[in-house]
Amino acid sequence: MDGVGSFGAGRAGAAFDPFAFIQQPQTILRILSWIFSIVVFGSIINEGYVNHGSERLYCVFNKNNDACNYGTTIGLIAFLACIFFIILDVKFQQISSIKDRKKAVMLDIGFSGFWAFLWFVCFCFLANQWQRTTPDELPLNQGADAARAAITFSFFSIFTWAGSTVRAVQKYLLGTDMTLFTTEHIDGIPPVQPYPTVTSTEPDDTYQSPPFTENLDPTGQTYQVPIY
């Protein structure tokens, strides 16, 4: 795992390095999942419907509108989820509470694993309906490239979301390095910095002899005031 500290991240409040963030495997998986989702729902919306012999539009997947609706919905939600988790990854190191970090990691595990399963269902559903589509239903192969693109990138999305799930599980198993956090960090309360020690400026009570008196001659004659 990359990084040291609580659930794979460094000390709370550390400086954010965008170049190191982009190079992380988890960030790469997020970006790939984001691109694949655009291809899936974009292909279906733009070329996934044809009008064969009527003004009504039919889905290219065996005229089953449920197939097009399912692929569009899964792709669009995945697109928004990728943006959300990328922002969460950016802000993750700034979360000082270990409990909040744990909740974020568990959310990532649950959603990524569930969406990997939904992408698997999407791939099987679209592939099955495409096999049942006859050439008569697609004159001049209308929408064929879009259908193949949606099926292909649905298949790729299974692995990117599964990879994100594995990375999240690794972060969760990494646990927390308690030496980086105080009790206040665990409870989500920022630690209070103690006041600096101020050196006392009060004067010393010890008596100091007046100046120019140390070398006086005790036997010396003193001046007497004359009497008139």
CSV table of N, CA, C and O in Angstrom, one decimal, residues 56-169:
chain,number,residue,atom,x,y,z
A,56,ARG,N,-41.3,6.0,-34.3
A,56,ARG,CA,-41.0,5.6,-32.9
A,56,ARG,C,-39.5,5.1,-32.9
A,56,ARG,O,-39.1,4.3,-33.7
A,57,LEU,N,-38.8,5.5,-31.9
A,57,LEU,CA,-37.4,5.0,-31.7
A,57,LEU,C,-37.4,3.7,-30.9
A,57,LEU,O,-38.1,3.6,-29.9
A,58,TYR,N,-36.6,2.8,-31.4
A,58,TYR,CA,-36.4,1.5,-30.7
A,58,TYR,C,-35.0,1.3,-30.3
A,58,TYR,O,-34.0,1.8,-31.0
A,59,CYS,N,-34.8,0.6,-29.2
A,59,CYS,CA,-33.4,0.3,-28.7
A,59,CYS,C,-32.7,-0.6,-29.6
A,59,CYS,O,-33.4,-1.6,-30.1
A,60,VAL,N,-31.5,-0.4,-29.9
A,60,VAL,CA,-30.7,-1.3,-30.8
A,60,VAL,C,-30.6,-2.7,-30.2
A,60,VAL,O,-30.3,-3.7,-31.0
A,61,PHE,N,-30.7,-2.9,-29.0
A,61,PHE,CA,-30.6,-4.2,-28.3
A,61,PHE,C,-31.9,-4.9,-28.3
A,61,PHE,O,-32.7,-4.9,-27.4
A,62,ASN,N,-32.2,-5.5,-29.5
A,62,ASN,CA,-33.4,-6.3,-29.7
A,62,ASN,C,-34.7,-5.6,-29.4
A,62,ASN,O,-35.6,-6.1,-28.9
A,63,LYS,N,-34.6,-4.3,-29.7
A,63,LYS,CA,-35.8,-3.4,-29.4
A,63,LYS,C,-36.3,-3.4,-28.0
A,63,LYS,O,-37.4,-3.2,-27.7
A,64,ASN,N,-35.3,-3.7,-27.1
A,64,ASN,CA,-35.7,-3.8,-25.7
A,64,ASN,C,-35.2,-2.5,-25.0
A,64,ASN,O,-34.0,-2.3,-24.7
A,65,ASN,N,-36.2,-1.6,-24.8
A,65,ASN,CA,-35.8,-0.4,-24.2
A,65,ASN,C,-35.3,-0.5,-22.7
A,65,ASN,O,-34.5,0.4,-22.3
A,66,ASP,N,-35.6,-1.6,-22.1
A,66,ASP,CA,-35.0,-1.8,-20.7
A,66,ASP,C,-33.5,-2.0,-20.8
A,66,ASP,O,-32.8,-1.5,-19.9
A,67,ALA,N,-33.0,-2.6,-21.8
A,67,ALA,CA,-31.6,-2.7,-22.0
A,67,ALA,C,-30.9,-1.4,-22.1
A,67,ALA,O,-29.9,-1.1,-21.5
A,68,CYS,N,-31.4,-0.5,-23.0
A,68,CYS,CA,-30.9,0.8,-23.1
A,68,CYS,C,-31.0,1.6,-21.9
A,68,CYS,O,-30.0,2.3,-21.5
A,69,ASN,N,-32.1,1.5,-21.2
A,69,ASN,CA,-32.3,2.3,-20.0
A,69,ASN,C,-31.4,1.9,-18.9
A,69,ASN,O,-30.9,2.7,-18.1
A,70,TYR,N,-31.2,0.5,-18.8
A,70,TYR,CA,-30.3,0.0,-17.7
A,70,TYR,C,-28.9,0.5,-18.0
A,70,TYR,O,-28.2,1.0,-17.1
A,71,GLY,N,-28.4,0.3,-19.2
A,71,GLY,CA,-27.0,0.7,-19.5
A,71,GLY,C,-26.8,2.2,-19.3
A,71,GLY,O,-25.8,2.6,-18.8
A,72,THR,N,-27.8,3.0,-19.7
A,72,THR,CA,-27.7,4.5,-19.5
A,72,THR,C,-27.6,4.9,-18.0
A,72,THR,O,-26.8,5.7,-17.6
A,73,THR,N,-28.5,4.2,-17.3
A,73,THR,CA,-28.6,4.6,-15.8
A,73,THR,C,-27.3,4.2,-15.1
A,73,THR,O,-26.8,5.0,-14.3
A,74,ILE,N,-26.9,2.9,-15.3
A,74,ILE,CA,-25.7,2.5,-14.7
A,74,ILE,C,-24.5,3.3,-15.0
A,74,ILE,O,-23.7,3.7,-14.2
A,75,GLY,N,-24.4,3.7,-16.3
A,75,GLY,CA,-23.2,4.5,-16.8
A,75,GLY,C,-23.3,5.9,-16.2
A,75,GLY,O,-22.2,6.4,-15.8
A,76,LEU,N,-24.5,6.5,-16.2
A,76,LEU,CA,-24.6,7.9,-15.7
A,76,LEU,C,-24.3,8.0,-14.2
A,76,LEU,O,-23.6,8.9,-13.7
A,77,ILE,N,-24.8,7.0,-13.4
A,77,ILE,CA,-24.5,7.0,-12.0
A,77,ILE,C,-23.0,6.7,-11.7
A,77,ILE,O,-22.4,7.3,-10.8
A,78,ALA,N,-22.5,5.8,-12.5
A,78,ALA,CA,-21.0,5.6,-12.3
A,78,ALA,C,-20.2,6.8,-12.6
A,78,ALA,O,-19.2,7.1,-12.0
A,79,PHE,N,-20.6,7.6,-13.6
A,79,PHE,CA,-19.9,8.8,-14.0
A,79,PHE,C,-19.9,9.8,-12.8
A,79,PHE,O,-18.9,10.3,-12.5
A,80,LEU,N,-21.1,10.0,-12.2
A,80,LEU,CA,-21.2,10.9,-11.0
A,80,LEU,C,-20.4,10.3,-9.8
A,80,LEU,O,-19.8,11.1,-9.1
A,81,ALA,N,-20.5,9.0,-9.6
A,81,ALA,CA,-19.8,8.4,-8.5
A,81,ALA,C,-18.3,8.5,-8.6
A,81,ALA,O,-17.6,8.7,-7.6
A,82,CYS,N,-17.8,8.4,-9.8
A,82,CYS,CA,-16.3,8.6,-10.0
A,82,CYS,C,-15.9,10.0,-9.6
A,82,CYS,O,-14.8,10.2,-8.9
A,83,ILE,N,-16.7,11.0,-10.0
A,83,ILE,CA,-16.3,12.4,-9.6
A,83,ILE,C,-16.3,12.5,-8.1
A,83,ILE,O,-15.5,13.1,-7.5
A,84,PHE,N,-17.4,11.9,-7.5
A,84,PHE,CA,-17.5,12.0,-6.0
A,84,PHE,C,-16.3,11.4,-5.3
A,84,PHE,O,-15.8,12.0,-4.3
A,85,PHE,N,-15.9,10.2,-5.7
A,85,PHE,CA,-14.9,9.5,-5.0
A,85,PHE,C,-13.5,10.1,-5.3
A,85,PHE,O,-12.6,10.0,-4.5
A,86,ILE,N,-13.3,10.7,-6.5
A,86,ILE,CA,-12.1,11.4,-6.7
A,86,ILE,C,-11.9,12.6,-5.8
A,86,ILE,O,-10.9,12.9,-5.2
A,87,ILE,N,-13.0,13.4,-5.6
A,87,ILE,CA,-13.0,14.5,-4.6
A,87,ILE,C,-12.8,14.0,-3.2
A,87,ILE,O,-12.0,14.6,-2.4
A,88,LEU,N,-13.4,12.8,-2.9
A,88,LEU,CA,-13.2,12.3,-1.5
A,88,LEU,C,-11.8,11.8,-1.3
A,88,LEU,O,-11.2,12.0,-0.2
A,89,ASP,N,-11.1,11.3,-2.4
A,89,ASP,CA,-9.7,10.9,-2.3
A,89,ASP,C,-8.8,12.1,-2.0
A,89,ASP,O,-7.8,12.0,-1.3
A,90,VAL,N,-9.2,13.2,-2.7
A,90,VAL,CA,-8.4,14.4,-2.5
A,90,VAL,C,-8.5,15.0,-1.1
A,90,VAL,O,-7.5,15.4,-0.5
A,91,LYS,N,-9.7,14.9,-0.6
A,91,LYS,CA,-10.0,15.5,0.8
A,91,LYS,C,-9.6,14.4,1.9
A,91,LYS,O,-9.7,14.8,3.1
A,92,PHE,N,-9.4,13.2,1.5
A,92,PHE,CA,-9.2,12.1,2.5
A,92,PHE,C,-8.1,12.4,3.5
A,92,PHE,O,-8.3,12.2,4.7
A,93,GLN,N,-7.0,12.9,3.0
A,93,GLN,CA,-5.9,13.2,3.9
A,93,GLN,C,-6.1,14.3,4.9
A,93,GLN,O,-5.5,14.5,5.9
A,94,GLN,N,-7.1,15.2,4.5
A,94,GLN,CA,-7.4,16.3,5.4
A,94,GLN,C,-8.4,16.0,6.5
A,94,GLN,O,-8.7,16.8,7.4
A,95,ILE,N,-8.9,14.7,6.5
A,95,ILE,CA,-9.8,14.3,7.5
A,95,ILE,C,-9.0,13.9,8.7
A,95,ILE,O,-8.2,12.9,8.7
A,96,SER,N,-9.2,14.6,9.8
A,96,SER,CA,-8.4,14.3,11.0
A,96,SER,C,-9.0,13.2,11.9
A,96,SER,O,-8.3,12.6,12.7
A,97,SER,N,-10.3,12.9,11.8
A,97,SER,CA,-10.9,11.9,12.6
A,97,SER,C,-10.7,10.5,12.0
A,97,SER,O,-11.1,10.3,10.8
A,98,ILE,N,-10.2,9.6,12.8
A,98,ILE,CA,-10.1,8.2,12.3
A,98,ILE,C,-11.4,7.6,12.0
A,98,ILE,O,-11.5,6.8,11.1
A,99,LYS,N,-12.4,7.9,12.8
A,99,LYS,CA,-13.7,7.3,12.6
A,99,LYS,C,-14.3,7.7,11.3
A,99,LYS,O,-14.9,6.9,10.6
A,100,ASP,N,-14.1,9.0,10.9
A,100,ASP,CA,-14.6,9.5,9.6
A,100,ASP,C,-13.9,8.9,8.5
A,100,ASP,O,-14.4,8.6,7.4
A,101,ARG,N,-12.6,8.7,8.6
A,101,ARG,CA,-11.8,8.0,7.6
A,101,ARG,C,-12.3,6.6,7.4
A,101,ARG,O,-12.4,6.1,6.3
A,102,LYS,N,-12.6,5.9,8.5
A,102,LYS,CA,-13.1,4.5,8.4
A,102,LYS,C,-14.4,4.5,7.7
A,102,LYS,O,-14.6,3.6,6.8
A,103,LYS,N,-15.3,5.4,7.9
A,103,LYS,CA,-16.6,5.5,7.3
A,103,LYS,C,-16.4,5.7,5.8
A,103,LYS,O,-17.1,5.1,4.9
A,104,ALA,N,-15.5,6.6,5.4
A,104,ALA,CA,-15.2,6.8,4.0
A,104,ALA,C,-14.7,5.6,3.3
A,104,ALA,O,-15.1,5.3,2.1
A,105,VAL,N,-13.8,4.9,3.9
A,105,VAL,CA,-13.2,3.7,3.3
A,105,VAL,C,-14.3,2.6,3.2
A,105,VAL,O,-14.4,1.9,2.1
A,106,MET,N,-15.2,2.4,4.2
A,106,MET,CA,-16.2,1.4,4.1
A,106,MET,C,-17.3,1.8,3.0
A,106,MET,O,-17.8,0.9,2.3
A,107,LEU,N,-17.5,3.1,2.8
A,107,LEU,CA,-18.4,3.5,1.8
A,107,LEU,C,-17.8,3.2,0.4
A,107,LEU,O,-18.5,2.7,-0.5
A,108,ASP,N,-16.5,3.4,0.3
A,108,ASP,CA,-15.8,3.0,-1.0
A,108,ASP,C,-15.9,1.5,-1.3
A,108,ASP,O,-16.2,1.1,-2.4
A,109,ILE,N,-15.7,0.7,-0.2
A,109,ILE,CA,-15.8,-0.7,-0.4
A,109,ILE,C,-17.2,-1.2,-0.9
A,109,ILE,O,-17.3,-1.9,-1.8
A,110,GLY,N,-18.2,-0.7,-0.1
A,110,GLY,CA,-19.5,-1.1,-0.4
A,110,GLY,C,-20.0,-0.7,-1.8
A,110,GLY,O,-20.5,-1.5,-2.6
A,111,PHE,N,-19.8,0.6,-2.2
A,111,PHE,CA,-20.3,1.1,-3.4
A,111,PHE,C,-19.5,0.5,-4.6
A,111,PHE,O,-20.1,0.1,-5.6
A,112,SER,N,-18.2,0.5,-4.5
A,112,SER,CA,-17.4,-0.1,-5.6
A,112,SER,C,-17.7,-1.5,-5.9
A,112,SER,O,-17.8,-2.0,-7.0
A,113,GLY,N,-17.8,-2.3,-4.8
A,113,GLY,CA,-18.1,-3.7,-5.0
A,113,GLY,C,-19.5,-3.9,-5.6
A,113,GLY,O,-19.7,-4.8,-6.5
A,114,PHE,N,-20.5,-3.2,-5.1
A,114,PHE,CA,-21.8,-3.3,-5.6
A,114,PHE,C,-21.9,-2.8,-7.1
A,114,PHE,O,-22.6,-3.5,-7.9
A,115,TRP,N,-21.1,-1.8,-7.4
A,115,TRP,CA,-21.2,-1.3,-8.8
A,115,TRP,C,-20.4,-2.2,-9.8
A,115,TRP,O,-20.8,-2.3,-11.0
A,116,ALA,N,-19.4,-2.9,-9.3
A,116,ALA,CA,-18.8,-3.9,-10.1
A,116,ALA,C,-19.7,-5.0,-10.5
A,116,ALA,O,-19.7,-5.5,-11.6
A,117,PHE,N,-20.6,-5.4,-9.5
A,117,PHE,CA,-21.6,-6.4,-9.8
A,117,PHE,C,-22.6,-5.9,-10.8
A,117,PHE,O,-23.0,-6.7,-11.7
A,118,LEU,N,-23.0,-4.7,-10.6
A,118,LEU,CA,-24.0,-4.1,-11.6
A,118,LEU,C,-23.5,-4.0,-13.0
A,118,LEU,O,-24.2,-4.2,-14.0
A,119,TRP,N,-22.2,-3.7,-13.1
A,119,TRP,CA,-21.6,-3.7,-14.4
A,119,TRP,C,-21.5,-5.1,-15.0
A,119,TRP,O,-21.7,-5.3,-16.2
A,120,PHE,N,-21.3,-6.1,-14.2
A,120,PHE,CA,-21.3,-7.5,-14.7
A,120,PHE,C,-22.7,-7.8,-15.2
A,120,PHE,O,-22.9,-8.4,-16.3
A,121,VAL,N,-23.8,-7.4,-14.5
A,121,VAL,CA,-25.1,-7.6,-14.9
A,121,VAL,C,-25.4,-6.9,-16.2
A,121,VAL,O,-26.0,-7.4,-17.1
A,122,CYS,N,-24.9,-5.7,-16.3
A,122,CYS,CA,-25.1,-4.8,-17.5
A,122,CYS,C,-24.4,-5.5,-18.7
A,122,CYS,O,-25.0,-5.6,-19.8
A,123,PHE,N,-23.2,-6.0,-18.5
A,123,PHE,CA,-22.5,-6.7,-19.7
A,123,PHE,C,-23.3,-7.9,-20.1
A,123,PHE,O,-23.5,-8.1,-21.3
A,124,CYS,N,-23.7,-8.7,-19.2
A,124,CYS,CA,-24.5,-9.9,-19.6
A,124,CYS,C,-25.8,-9.6,-20.2
A,124,CYS,O,-26.2,-10.2,-21.2
A,125,PHE,N,-26.5,-8.6,-19.7
A,125,PHE,CA,-27.8,-8.2,-20.2
A,125,PHE,C,-27.7,-7.6,-21.7
A,125,PHE,O,-28.4,-8.0,-22.6
A,126,LEU,N,-26.7,-6.7,-21.9
A,126,LEU,CA,-26.5,-6.1,-23.2
A,126,LEU,C,-26.0,-7.1,-24.2
A,126,LEU,O,-26.5,-7.2,-25.4
A,127,ALA,N,-25.1,-8.0,-23.8
A,127,ALA,CA,-24.6,-9.0,-24.7
A,127,ALA,C,-25.7,-10.0,-25.1
A,127,ALA,O,-25.8,-10.4,-26.3
A,128,ASN,N,-26.5,-10.4,-24.1
A,128,ASN,CA,-27.6,-11.3,-24.4
A,128,ASN,C,-28.6,-10.7,-25.4
A,128,ASN,O,-29.0,-11.4,-26.4
A,129,GLN,N,-29.0,-9.5,-25.2
A,129,GLN,CA,-29.9,-8.8,-26.1
A,129,GLN,C,-29.3,-8.5,-27.5
A,129,GLN,O,-30.0,-8.6,-28.5
A,130,TRP,N,-28.0,-8.3,-27.5
A,130,TRP,CA,-27.4,-8.0,-28.8
A,130,TRP,C,-27.3,-9.3,-29.6
A,130,TRP,O,-27.5,-9.3,-30.9
A,131,GLN,N,-27.1,-10.5,-29.0
A,131,GLN,CA,-27.1,-11.7,-29.7
A,131,GLN,C,-28.5,-12.0,-30.3
A,131,GLN,O,-28.6,-12.7,-31.3
A,132,ARG,N,-29.6,-11.6,-29.6
A,132,ARG,CA,-30.9,-11.8,-30.1
A,132,ARG,C,-31.4,-10.8,-31.2
A,132,ARG,O,-32.4,-11.0,-31.8
A,133,THR,N,-30.5,-9.8,-31.4
A,133,THR,CA,-30.9,-8.8,-32.4
A,133,THR,C,-30.6,-9.3,-33.8
A,133,THR,O,-29.5,-9.8,-34.1
A,134,THR,N,-31.6,-9.3,-34.7
A,134,THR,CA,-31.5,-9.8,-36.0
A,134,THR,C,-31.1,-8.7,-37.0
A,134,THR,O,-31.3,-7.5,-36.7
A,135,PRO,N,-30.4,-9.0,-38.1
A,135,PRO,CA,-30.0,-8.0,-39.1
A,135,PRO,C,-31.2,-7.1,-39.6
A,135,PRO,O,-31.0,-6.0,-40.0
A,136,ASP,N,-32.4,-7.7,-39.6
A,136,ASP,CA,-33.5,-7.0,-40.2
A,136,ASP,C,-33.9,-5.8,-39.3
A,136,ASP,O,-34.5,-4.9,-39.7
A,137,GLU,N,-33.6,-6.0,-38.0
A,137,GLU,CA,-33.9,-4.9,-37.1
A,137,GLU,C,-33.0,-3.7,-37.1
A,137,GLU,O,-33.3,-2.6,-36.6
A,138,LEU,N,-31.8,-3.9,-37.8
A,138,LEU,CA,-30.8,-2.8,-37.9
A,138,LEU,C,-30.4,-2.7,-39.4
A,138,LEU,O,-29.4,-3.2,-39.8
A,139,PRO,N,-31.2,-2.0,-40.1
A,139,PRO,CA,-30.9,-1.7,-41.5
A,139,PRO,C,-29.6,-0.9,-41.6
A,139,PRO,O,-29.4,0.1,-40.9
A,140,LEU,N,-28.7,-1.3,-42.5
A,140,LEU,CA,-27.4,-0.6,-42.7
A,140,LEU,C,-26.6,-0.6,-41.5
A,140,LEU,O,-25.7,0.3,-41.3
A,141,ASN,N,-26.8,-1.6,-40.6
A,141,ASN,CA,-26.1,-1.7,-39.4
A,141,ASN,C,-26.1,-0.4,-38.5
A,141,ASN,O,-25.1,0.0,-37.9
A,142,GLN,N,-27.3,0.2,-38.5
A,142,GLN,CA,-27.4,1.4,-37.7
A,142,GLN,C,-27.2,1.1,-36.2
A,142,GLN,O,-27.9,0.2,-35.7
A,143,GLY,N,-26.4,1.9,-35.6
A,143,GLY,CA,-26.2,1.7,-34.1
A,143,GLY,C,-25.4,0.5,-33.7
A,143,GLY,O,-25.2,0.2,-32.5
A,144,ALA,N,-24.8,-0.3,-34.7
A,144,ALA,CA,-24.1,-1.5,-34.3
A,144,ALA,C,-22.8,-1.1,-33.6
A,144,ALA,O,-22.4,-1.8,-32.6
A,145,ASP,N,-22.1,-0.1,-34.1
A,145,ASP,CA,-20.8,0.3,-33.4
A,145,ASP,C,-21.1,0.8,-32.0
A,145,ASP,O,-20.3,0.5,-31.1
A,146,ALA,N,-22.2,1.5,-31.8
A,146,ALA,CA,-22.5,2.0,-30.5
A,146,ALA,C,-22.8,0.8,-29.5
A,146,ALA,O,-22.4,0.8,-28.4
A,147,ALA,N,-23.5,-0.1,-30.0
A,147,ALA,CA,-23.9,-1.3,-29.2
A,147,ALA,C,-22.7,-2.1,-28.8
A,147,ALA,O,-22.5,-2.5,-27.6
A,148,ARG,N,-21.8,-2.3,-29.8
A,148,ARG,CA,-20.5,-3.0,-29.4
A,148,ARG,C,-19.7,-2.3,-28.4
A,148,ARG,O,-19.0,-2.8,-27.5
A,149,ALA,N,-19.6,-0.9,-28.6
A,149,ALA,CA,-18.8,-0.1,-27.7
A,149,ALA,C,-19.4,-0.2,-26.3
A,149,ALA,O,-18.7,-0.3,-25.3
A,150,ALA,N,-20.7,-0.1,-26.2
A,150,ALA,CA,-21.4,-0.2,-24.8
A,150,ALA,C,-21.1,-1.5,-24.2
A,150,ALA,O,-20.8,-1.6,-23.0
A,151,ILE,N,-21.1,-2.6,-24.9
A,151,ILE,CA,-20.9,-3.9,-24.4
A,151,ILE,C,-19.4,-4.1,-24.0
A,151,ILE,O,-19.1,-4.6,-22.9
A,152,THR,N,-18.5,-3.6,-24.8
A,152,THR,CA,-17.1,-3.8,-24.6
A,152,THR,C,-16.7,-3.0,-23.3
A,152,THR,O,-16.0,-3.5,-22.4
A,153,PHE,N,-17.1,-1.8,-23.2
A,153,PHE,CA,-16.7,-1.0,-22.1
A,153,PHE,C,-17.4,-1.3,-20.8
A,153,PHE,O,-17.0,-0.9,-19.7
A,154,SER,N,-18.6,-1.9,-20.9
A,154,SER,CA,-19.2,-2.5,-19.7
A,154,SER,C,-18.4,-3.6,-19.2
A,154,SER,O,-18.3,-3.7,-17.9
A,155,PHE,N,-17.8,-4.4,-20.0
A,155,PHE,CA,-16.9,-5.5,-19.6
A,155,PHE,C,-15.7,-4.9,-18.9
A,155,PHE,O,-15.3,-5.4,-17.9
A,156,PHE,N,-15.1,-3.9,-19.5
A,156,PHE,CA,-13.9,-3.3,-18.9
A,156,PHE,C,-14.2,-2.7,-17.6
A,156,PHE,O,-13.4,-2.7,-16.6
A,157,SER,N,-15.4,-2.1,-17.4
A,157,SER,CA,-15.8,-1.4,-16.2
A,157,SER,C,-15.9,-2.4,-15.0
A,157,SER,O,-15.7,-2.0,-13.8
A,158,ILE,N,-16.1,-3.7,-15.3
A,158,ILE,CA,-16.2,-4.7,-14.2
A,158,ILE,C,-14.8,-4.7,-13.5
A,158,ILE,O,-14.8,-4.7,-12.3
A,159,PHE,N,-13.8,-4.7,-14.3
A,159,PHE,CA,-12.4,-4.9,-13.7
A,159,PHE,C,-11.9,-3.6,-13.0
A,159,PHE,O,-11.3,-3.6,-12.0
A,160,THR,N,-12.3,-2.4,-13.6
A,160,THR,CA,-11.9,-1.2,-12.9
A,160,THR,C,-12.6,-1.0,-11.6
A,160,THR,O,-11.9,-0.6,-10.6
A,161,TRP,N,-13.8,-1.3,-11.5
A,161,TRP,CA,-14.6,-1.1,-10.3
A,161,TRP,C,-14.2,-2.2,-9.3
A,161,TRP,O,-14.1,-2.0,-8.1
A,162,ALA,N,-13.9,-3.4,-9.8
A,162,ALA,CA,-13.4,-4.5,-8.9
A,162,ALA,C,-12.0,-4.1,-8.4
A,162,ALA,O,-11.7,-4.4,-7.2
A,163,GLY,N,-11.2,-3.5,-9.2
A,163,GLY,CA,-9.9,-3.0,-8.7
A,163,GLY,C,-10.0,-2.0,-7.7
A,163,GLY,O,-9.2,-1.9,-6.7
A,164,SER,N,-11.0,-1.1,-7.8
A,164,SER,CA,-11.2,0.0,-6.8
A,164,SER,C,-11.6,-0.7,-5.5
A,164,SER,O,-11.3,-0.2,-4.4
A,165,THR,N,-12.4,-1.7,-5.6
A,165,THR,CA,-12.9,-2.4,-4.4
A,165,THR,C,-11.7,-3.1,-3.7
A,165,THR,O,-11.6,-3.0,-2.4
A,166,VAL,N,-10.8,-3.7,-4.4
A,166,VAL,CA,-9.6,-4.3,-3.8
A,166,VAL,C,-8.7,-3.3,-3.2
A,166,VAL,O,-8.2,-3.5,-2.0
A,167,ARG,N,-8.5,-2.1,-3.8
A,167,ARG,CA,-7.7,-1.1,-3.2
A,167,ARG,C,-8.3,-0.5,-1.9
A,167,ARG,O,-7.6,-0.3,-0.9
A,168,ALA,N,-9.7,-0.4,-1.9
A,168,ALA,CA,-10.3,0.1,-0.7
A,168,ALA,C,-10.2,-1.0,0.4
A,168,ALA,O,-10.0,-0.6,1.6
A,169,VAL,N,-10.3,-2.2,0.1
A,169,VAL,CA,-10.2,-3.3,1.1
A,169,VAL,C,-8.8,-3.3,1.7
A,169,VAL,O,-8.6,-3.4,2.9
